[in-house]
mmCIF file of C-alpha atoms in Angstrom:
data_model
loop_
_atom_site.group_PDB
_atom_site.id
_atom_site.type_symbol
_atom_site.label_atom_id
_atom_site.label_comp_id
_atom_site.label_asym_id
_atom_site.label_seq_id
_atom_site.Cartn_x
_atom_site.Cartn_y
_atom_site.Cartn_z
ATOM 1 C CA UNK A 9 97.111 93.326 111.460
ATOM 2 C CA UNK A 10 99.075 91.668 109.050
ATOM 3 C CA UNK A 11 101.299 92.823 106.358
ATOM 4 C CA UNK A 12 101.726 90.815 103.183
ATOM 5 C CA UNK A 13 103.972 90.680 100.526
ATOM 6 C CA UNK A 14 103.398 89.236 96.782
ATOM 7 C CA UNK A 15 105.829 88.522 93.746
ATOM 8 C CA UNK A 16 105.397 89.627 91.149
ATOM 9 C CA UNK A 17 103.289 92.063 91.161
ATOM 10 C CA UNK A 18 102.438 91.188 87.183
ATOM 11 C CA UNK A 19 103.948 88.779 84.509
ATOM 12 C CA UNK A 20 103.803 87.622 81.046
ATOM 13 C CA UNK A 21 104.207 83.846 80.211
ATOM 14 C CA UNK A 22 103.877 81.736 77.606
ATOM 15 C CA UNK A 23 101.309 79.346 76.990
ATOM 16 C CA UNK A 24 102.358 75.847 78.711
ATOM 17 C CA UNK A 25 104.589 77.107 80.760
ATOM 18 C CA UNK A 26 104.385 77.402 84.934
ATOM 19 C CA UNK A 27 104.184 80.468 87.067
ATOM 20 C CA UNK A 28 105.419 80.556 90.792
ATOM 21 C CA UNK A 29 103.434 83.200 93.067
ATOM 22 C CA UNK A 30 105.373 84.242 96.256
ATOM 23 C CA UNK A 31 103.811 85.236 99.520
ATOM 24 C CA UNK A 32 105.676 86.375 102.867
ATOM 25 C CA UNK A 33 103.862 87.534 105.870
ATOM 26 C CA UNK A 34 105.512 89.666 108.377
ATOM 27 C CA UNK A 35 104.089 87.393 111.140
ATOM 28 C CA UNK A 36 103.323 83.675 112.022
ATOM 29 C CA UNK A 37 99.841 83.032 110.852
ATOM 30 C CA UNK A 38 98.290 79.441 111.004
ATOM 31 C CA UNK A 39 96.165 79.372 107.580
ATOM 32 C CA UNK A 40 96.810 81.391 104.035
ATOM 33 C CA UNK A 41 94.242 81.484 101.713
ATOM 34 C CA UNK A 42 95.103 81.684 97.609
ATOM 35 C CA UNK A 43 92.404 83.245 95.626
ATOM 36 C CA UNK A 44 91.850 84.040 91.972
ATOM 37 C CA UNK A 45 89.936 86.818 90.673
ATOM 38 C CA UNK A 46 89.536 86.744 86.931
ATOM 39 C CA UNK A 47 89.058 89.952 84.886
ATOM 40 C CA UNK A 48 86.088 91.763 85.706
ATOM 41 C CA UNK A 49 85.400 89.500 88.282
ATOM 42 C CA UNK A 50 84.689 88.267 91.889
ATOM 43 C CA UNK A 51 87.907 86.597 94.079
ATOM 44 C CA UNK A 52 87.393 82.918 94.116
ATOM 45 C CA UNK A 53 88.946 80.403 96.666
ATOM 46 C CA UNK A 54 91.343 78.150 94.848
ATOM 47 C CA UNK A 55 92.846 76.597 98.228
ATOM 48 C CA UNK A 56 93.995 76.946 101.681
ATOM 49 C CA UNK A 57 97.698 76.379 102.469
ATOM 50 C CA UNK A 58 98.632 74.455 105.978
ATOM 51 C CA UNK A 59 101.716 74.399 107.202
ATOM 52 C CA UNK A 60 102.977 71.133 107.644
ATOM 53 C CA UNK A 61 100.027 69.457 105.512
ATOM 54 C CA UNK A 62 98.406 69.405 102.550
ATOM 55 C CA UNK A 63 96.353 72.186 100.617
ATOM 56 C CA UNK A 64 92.974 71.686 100.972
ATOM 57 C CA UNK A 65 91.583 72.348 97.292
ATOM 58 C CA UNK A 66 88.042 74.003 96.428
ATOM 59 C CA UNK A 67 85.898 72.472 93.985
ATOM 60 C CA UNK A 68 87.139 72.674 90.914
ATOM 61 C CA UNK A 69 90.717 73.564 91.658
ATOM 62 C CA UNK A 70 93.350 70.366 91.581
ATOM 63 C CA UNK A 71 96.753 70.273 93.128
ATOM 64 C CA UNK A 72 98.283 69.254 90.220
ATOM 65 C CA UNK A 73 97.236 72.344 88.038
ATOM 66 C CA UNK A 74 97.767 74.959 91.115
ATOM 67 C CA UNK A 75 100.650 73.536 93.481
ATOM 68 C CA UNK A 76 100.956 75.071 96.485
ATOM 69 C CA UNK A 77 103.709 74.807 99.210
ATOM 70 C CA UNK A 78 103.824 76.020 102.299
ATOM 71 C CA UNK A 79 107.231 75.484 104.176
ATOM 72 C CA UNK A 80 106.566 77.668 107.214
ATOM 73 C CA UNK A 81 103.992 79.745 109.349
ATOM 74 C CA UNK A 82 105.438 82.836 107.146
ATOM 75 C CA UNK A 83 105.222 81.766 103.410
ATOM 76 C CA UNK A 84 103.795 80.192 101.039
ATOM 77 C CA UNK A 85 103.500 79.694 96.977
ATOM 78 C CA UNK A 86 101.434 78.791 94.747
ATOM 79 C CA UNK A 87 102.046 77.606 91.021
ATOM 80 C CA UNK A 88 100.256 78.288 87.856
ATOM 81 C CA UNK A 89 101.382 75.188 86.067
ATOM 82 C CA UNK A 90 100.974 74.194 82.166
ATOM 83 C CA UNK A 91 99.561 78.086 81.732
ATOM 84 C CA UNK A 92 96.695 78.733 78.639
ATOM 85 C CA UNK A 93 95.113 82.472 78.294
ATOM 86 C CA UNK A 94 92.297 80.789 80.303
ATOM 87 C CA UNK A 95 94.583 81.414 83.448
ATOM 88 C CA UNK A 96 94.943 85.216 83.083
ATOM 89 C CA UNK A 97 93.750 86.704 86.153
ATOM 90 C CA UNK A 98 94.517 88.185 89.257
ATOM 91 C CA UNK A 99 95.881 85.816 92.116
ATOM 92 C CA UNK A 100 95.949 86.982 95.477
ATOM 93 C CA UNK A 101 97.355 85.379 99.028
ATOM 94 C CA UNK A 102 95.327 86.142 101.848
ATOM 95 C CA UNK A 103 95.651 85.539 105.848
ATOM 96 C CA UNK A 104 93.060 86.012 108.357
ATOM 97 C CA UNK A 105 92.356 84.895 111.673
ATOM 98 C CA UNK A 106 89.602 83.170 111.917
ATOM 99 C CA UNK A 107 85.927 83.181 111.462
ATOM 100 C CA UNK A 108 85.547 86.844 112.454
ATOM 101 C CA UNK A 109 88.537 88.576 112.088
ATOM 102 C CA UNK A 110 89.519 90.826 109.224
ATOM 103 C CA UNK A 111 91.243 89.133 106.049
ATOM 104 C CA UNK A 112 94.478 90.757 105.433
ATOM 105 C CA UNK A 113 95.521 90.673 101.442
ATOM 106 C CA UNK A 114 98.550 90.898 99.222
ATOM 107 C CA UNK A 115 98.563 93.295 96.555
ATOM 108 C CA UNK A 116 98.160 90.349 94.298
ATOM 109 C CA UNK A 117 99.519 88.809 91.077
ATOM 110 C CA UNK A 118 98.350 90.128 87.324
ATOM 111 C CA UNK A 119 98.875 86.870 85.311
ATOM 112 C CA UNK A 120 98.270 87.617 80.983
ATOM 113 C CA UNK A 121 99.032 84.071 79.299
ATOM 114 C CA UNK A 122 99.882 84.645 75.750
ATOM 115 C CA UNK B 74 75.951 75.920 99.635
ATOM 116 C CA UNK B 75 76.595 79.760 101.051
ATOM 117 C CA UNK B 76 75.935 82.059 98.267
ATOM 118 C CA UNK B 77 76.546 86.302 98.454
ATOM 119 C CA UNK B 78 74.467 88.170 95.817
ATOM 120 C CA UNK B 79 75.140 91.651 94.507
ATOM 121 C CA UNK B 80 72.205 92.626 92.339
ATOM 122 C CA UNK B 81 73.934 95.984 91.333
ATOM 123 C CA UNK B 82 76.752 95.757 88.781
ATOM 124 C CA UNK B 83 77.601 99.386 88.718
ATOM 125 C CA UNK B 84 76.137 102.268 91.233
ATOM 126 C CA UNK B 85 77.073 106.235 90.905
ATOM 127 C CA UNK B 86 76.397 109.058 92.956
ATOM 128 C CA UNK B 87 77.685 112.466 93.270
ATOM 129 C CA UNK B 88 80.469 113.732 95.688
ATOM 130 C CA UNK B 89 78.891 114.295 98.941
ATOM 131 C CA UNK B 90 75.560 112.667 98.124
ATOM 132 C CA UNK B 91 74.672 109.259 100.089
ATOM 133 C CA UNK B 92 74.550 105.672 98.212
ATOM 134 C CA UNK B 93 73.632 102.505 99.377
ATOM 135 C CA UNK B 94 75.195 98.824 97.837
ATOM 136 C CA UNK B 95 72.838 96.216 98.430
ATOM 137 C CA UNK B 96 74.035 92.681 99.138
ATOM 138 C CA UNK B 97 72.024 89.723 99.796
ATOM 139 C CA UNK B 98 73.129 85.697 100.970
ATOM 140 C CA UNK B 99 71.796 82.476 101.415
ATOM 141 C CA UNK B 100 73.429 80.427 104.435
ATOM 142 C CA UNK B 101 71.744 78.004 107.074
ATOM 143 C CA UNK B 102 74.738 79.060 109.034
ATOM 144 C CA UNK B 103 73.556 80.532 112.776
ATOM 145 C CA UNK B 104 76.738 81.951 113.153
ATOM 146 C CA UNK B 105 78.432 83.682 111.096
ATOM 147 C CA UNK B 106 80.017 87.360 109.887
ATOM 148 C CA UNK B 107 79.887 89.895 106.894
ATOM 149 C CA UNK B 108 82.153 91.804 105.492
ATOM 150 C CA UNK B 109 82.285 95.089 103.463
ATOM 151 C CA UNK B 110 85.854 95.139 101.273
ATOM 152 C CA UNK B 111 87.086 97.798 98.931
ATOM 153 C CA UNK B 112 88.810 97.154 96.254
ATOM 154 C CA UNK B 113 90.641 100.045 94.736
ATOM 155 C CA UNK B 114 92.044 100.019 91.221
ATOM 156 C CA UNK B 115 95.512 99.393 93.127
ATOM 157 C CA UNK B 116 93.780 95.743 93.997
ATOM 158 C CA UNK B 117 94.585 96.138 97.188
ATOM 159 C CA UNK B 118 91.710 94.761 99.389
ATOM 160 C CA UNK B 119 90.258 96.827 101.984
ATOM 161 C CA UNK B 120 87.958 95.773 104.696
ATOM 162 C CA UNK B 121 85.278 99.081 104.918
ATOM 163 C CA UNK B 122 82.794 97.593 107.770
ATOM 164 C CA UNK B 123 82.501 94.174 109.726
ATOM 165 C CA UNK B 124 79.246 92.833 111.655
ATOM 166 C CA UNK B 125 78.895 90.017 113.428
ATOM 167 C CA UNK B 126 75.460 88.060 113.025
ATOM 168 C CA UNK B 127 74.712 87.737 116.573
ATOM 169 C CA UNK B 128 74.377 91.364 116.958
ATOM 170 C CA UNK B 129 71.639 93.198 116.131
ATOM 171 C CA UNK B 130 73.014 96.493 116.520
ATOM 172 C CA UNK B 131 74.057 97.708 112.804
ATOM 173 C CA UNK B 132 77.960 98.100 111.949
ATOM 174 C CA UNK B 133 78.978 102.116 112.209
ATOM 175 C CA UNK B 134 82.733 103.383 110.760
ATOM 176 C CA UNK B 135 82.606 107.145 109.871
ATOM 177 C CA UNK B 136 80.581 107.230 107.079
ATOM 178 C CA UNK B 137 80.069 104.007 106.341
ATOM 179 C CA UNK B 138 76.951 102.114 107.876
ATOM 180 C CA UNK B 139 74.976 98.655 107.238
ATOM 181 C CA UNK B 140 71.756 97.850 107.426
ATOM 182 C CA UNK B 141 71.795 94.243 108.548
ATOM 183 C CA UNK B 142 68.588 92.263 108.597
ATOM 184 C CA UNK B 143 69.394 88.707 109.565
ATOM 185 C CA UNK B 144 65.880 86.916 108.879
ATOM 186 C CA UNK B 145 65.879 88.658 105.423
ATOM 187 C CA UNK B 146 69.500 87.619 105.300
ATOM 188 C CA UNK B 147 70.364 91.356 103.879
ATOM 189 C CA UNK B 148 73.763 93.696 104.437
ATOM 190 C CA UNK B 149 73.527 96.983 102.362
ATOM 191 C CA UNK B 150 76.033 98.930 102.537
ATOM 192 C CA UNK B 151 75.437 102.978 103.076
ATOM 193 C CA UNK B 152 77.906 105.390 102.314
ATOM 194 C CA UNK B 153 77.395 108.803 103.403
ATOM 195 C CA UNK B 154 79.013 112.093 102.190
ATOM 196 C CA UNK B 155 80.591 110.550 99.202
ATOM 197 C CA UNK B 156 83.866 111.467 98.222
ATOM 198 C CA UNK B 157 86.228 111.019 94.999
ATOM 199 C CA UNK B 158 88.286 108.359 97.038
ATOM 200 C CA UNK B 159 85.690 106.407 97.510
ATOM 201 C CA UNK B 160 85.199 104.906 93.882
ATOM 202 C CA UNK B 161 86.403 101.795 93.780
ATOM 203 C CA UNK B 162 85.134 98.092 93.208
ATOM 204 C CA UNK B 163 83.027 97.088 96.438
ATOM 205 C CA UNK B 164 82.332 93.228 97.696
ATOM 206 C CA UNK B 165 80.069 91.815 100.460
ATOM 207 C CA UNK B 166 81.694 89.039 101.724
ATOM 208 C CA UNK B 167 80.333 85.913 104.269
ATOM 209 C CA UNK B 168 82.265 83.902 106.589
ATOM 210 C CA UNK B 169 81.598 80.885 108.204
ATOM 211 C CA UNK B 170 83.776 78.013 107.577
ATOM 212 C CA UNK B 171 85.472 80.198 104.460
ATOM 213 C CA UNK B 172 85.267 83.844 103.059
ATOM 214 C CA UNK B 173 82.666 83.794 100.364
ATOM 215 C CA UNK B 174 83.129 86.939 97.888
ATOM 216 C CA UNK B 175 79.884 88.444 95.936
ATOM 217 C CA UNK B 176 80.266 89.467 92.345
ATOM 218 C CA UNK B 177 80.805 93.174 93.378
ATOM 219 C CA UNK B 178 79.320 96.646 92.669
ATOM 220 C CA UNK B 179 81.689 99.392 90.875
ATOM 221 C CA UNK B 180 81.438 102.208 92.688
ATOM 222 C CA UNK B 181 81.724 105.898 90.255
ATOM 223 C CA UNK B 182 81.575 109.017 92.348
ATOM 224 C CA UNK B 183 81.112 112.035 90.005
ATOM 225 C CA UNK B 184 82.620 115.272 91.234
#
């Protein structure tokens, strides 16, 4: 099992303004997953974070409006950059272990862009 | 493309009574697993039942129980003996390559 840790748990931002979305694991997992799950509805795969590479980005997701880092095998981040109400949803960080293990999740982020 | 289908929004049932959430998906995938997750108005995620394609045998926990049919590429979800804790958002999920979410069934249990 994994245990997973998100900050916040829930902001407020301004319009135009950028977002950072914490994640720490309490063990060394090789992929983390970022999803978003706008109101009301399913989660949706924005990217998975490699340590020691590049995201790899899901259609319709770019780097440059969702940064994510990913400096060990224990955390990672991902940024809501240049923010409009459009981006209010939930965003959670995920971890499994492969194709048929259980998906652990954090308790995710409640994003409202004002 | 893999695609999971939940043709029920919103299901209730009465405490103790027995519901069932359908799910369907669309995959050319051979192998491959589904998931049952729970999503509580905490938003913590909770995986409820796993099953692996290869096996035929359906997925058991307590009282919860699929019905899997792979050529109809099917995984309902049945919950027995309802209780008040178990209202909550529910989503099938696929996995092959990625997890692939459904758009979920809401879940009211009526005391």
């Amino acid at each position: 099992s994994a245990v997973i840790s998100q900050k916040p748990s829930r902001d407020i931002c301004q319009r135009g303004t950028s977002l950072t979305i914490q994640c720490q694991v309490d063990s060394q997992v090789t992929m983390m997953f970022w999803y978003r799950q706008q109101p009301g509805q399913s989660l949706t795969l924005i990217a998975t974070a490699n340590q020691g590479s590049e995201a790899t980005y899901e259609s319709g997701f770019v780097i440059d409006k969702f940064p994510i880092s990913r400096p060990n095998l224990t955390f990672s981040t991902l940024t809501v950059s240049n923010m409009s109400p459009e981006d209010s949803s939930i965003y959670l960080c995920s971890v499994d272990g492969g194709r048929g293990t259980e998906a652990f999740f954090g308790q995710g982020t409640r994003l409202t862009v004002v | 493309a893999q695609t999971v289908t939940q043709s029920q929004p919103e299901m209730s049932v009465q405490e103790a009574e027995t519901v069932t959430l359908s799910c369907t998906y669309d995959t050319s995938e051979s192998d491959y697993y589904l998931f049952w997750y729970k999503q509580p108005p905490s938003r913590q995620m909770i995986l409820v039942i796993r099953q692996e394609a290869y096996k035929q045998q359906n997925a058991t926990e307590n009282r919860f129980s699929v019905n899997f049919q792979k050529a109809a590429k099917s995984f309902s979800l049945k919950i027995s003996d309802s209780q008040l804790g178990d209202a909550a958002m529910y989503f099938c999920a696929y996995r092959a390559n990625k997890l692939i979410f459904g758009t979920g069934t809401l879940l009211a249990v009526q005391p």
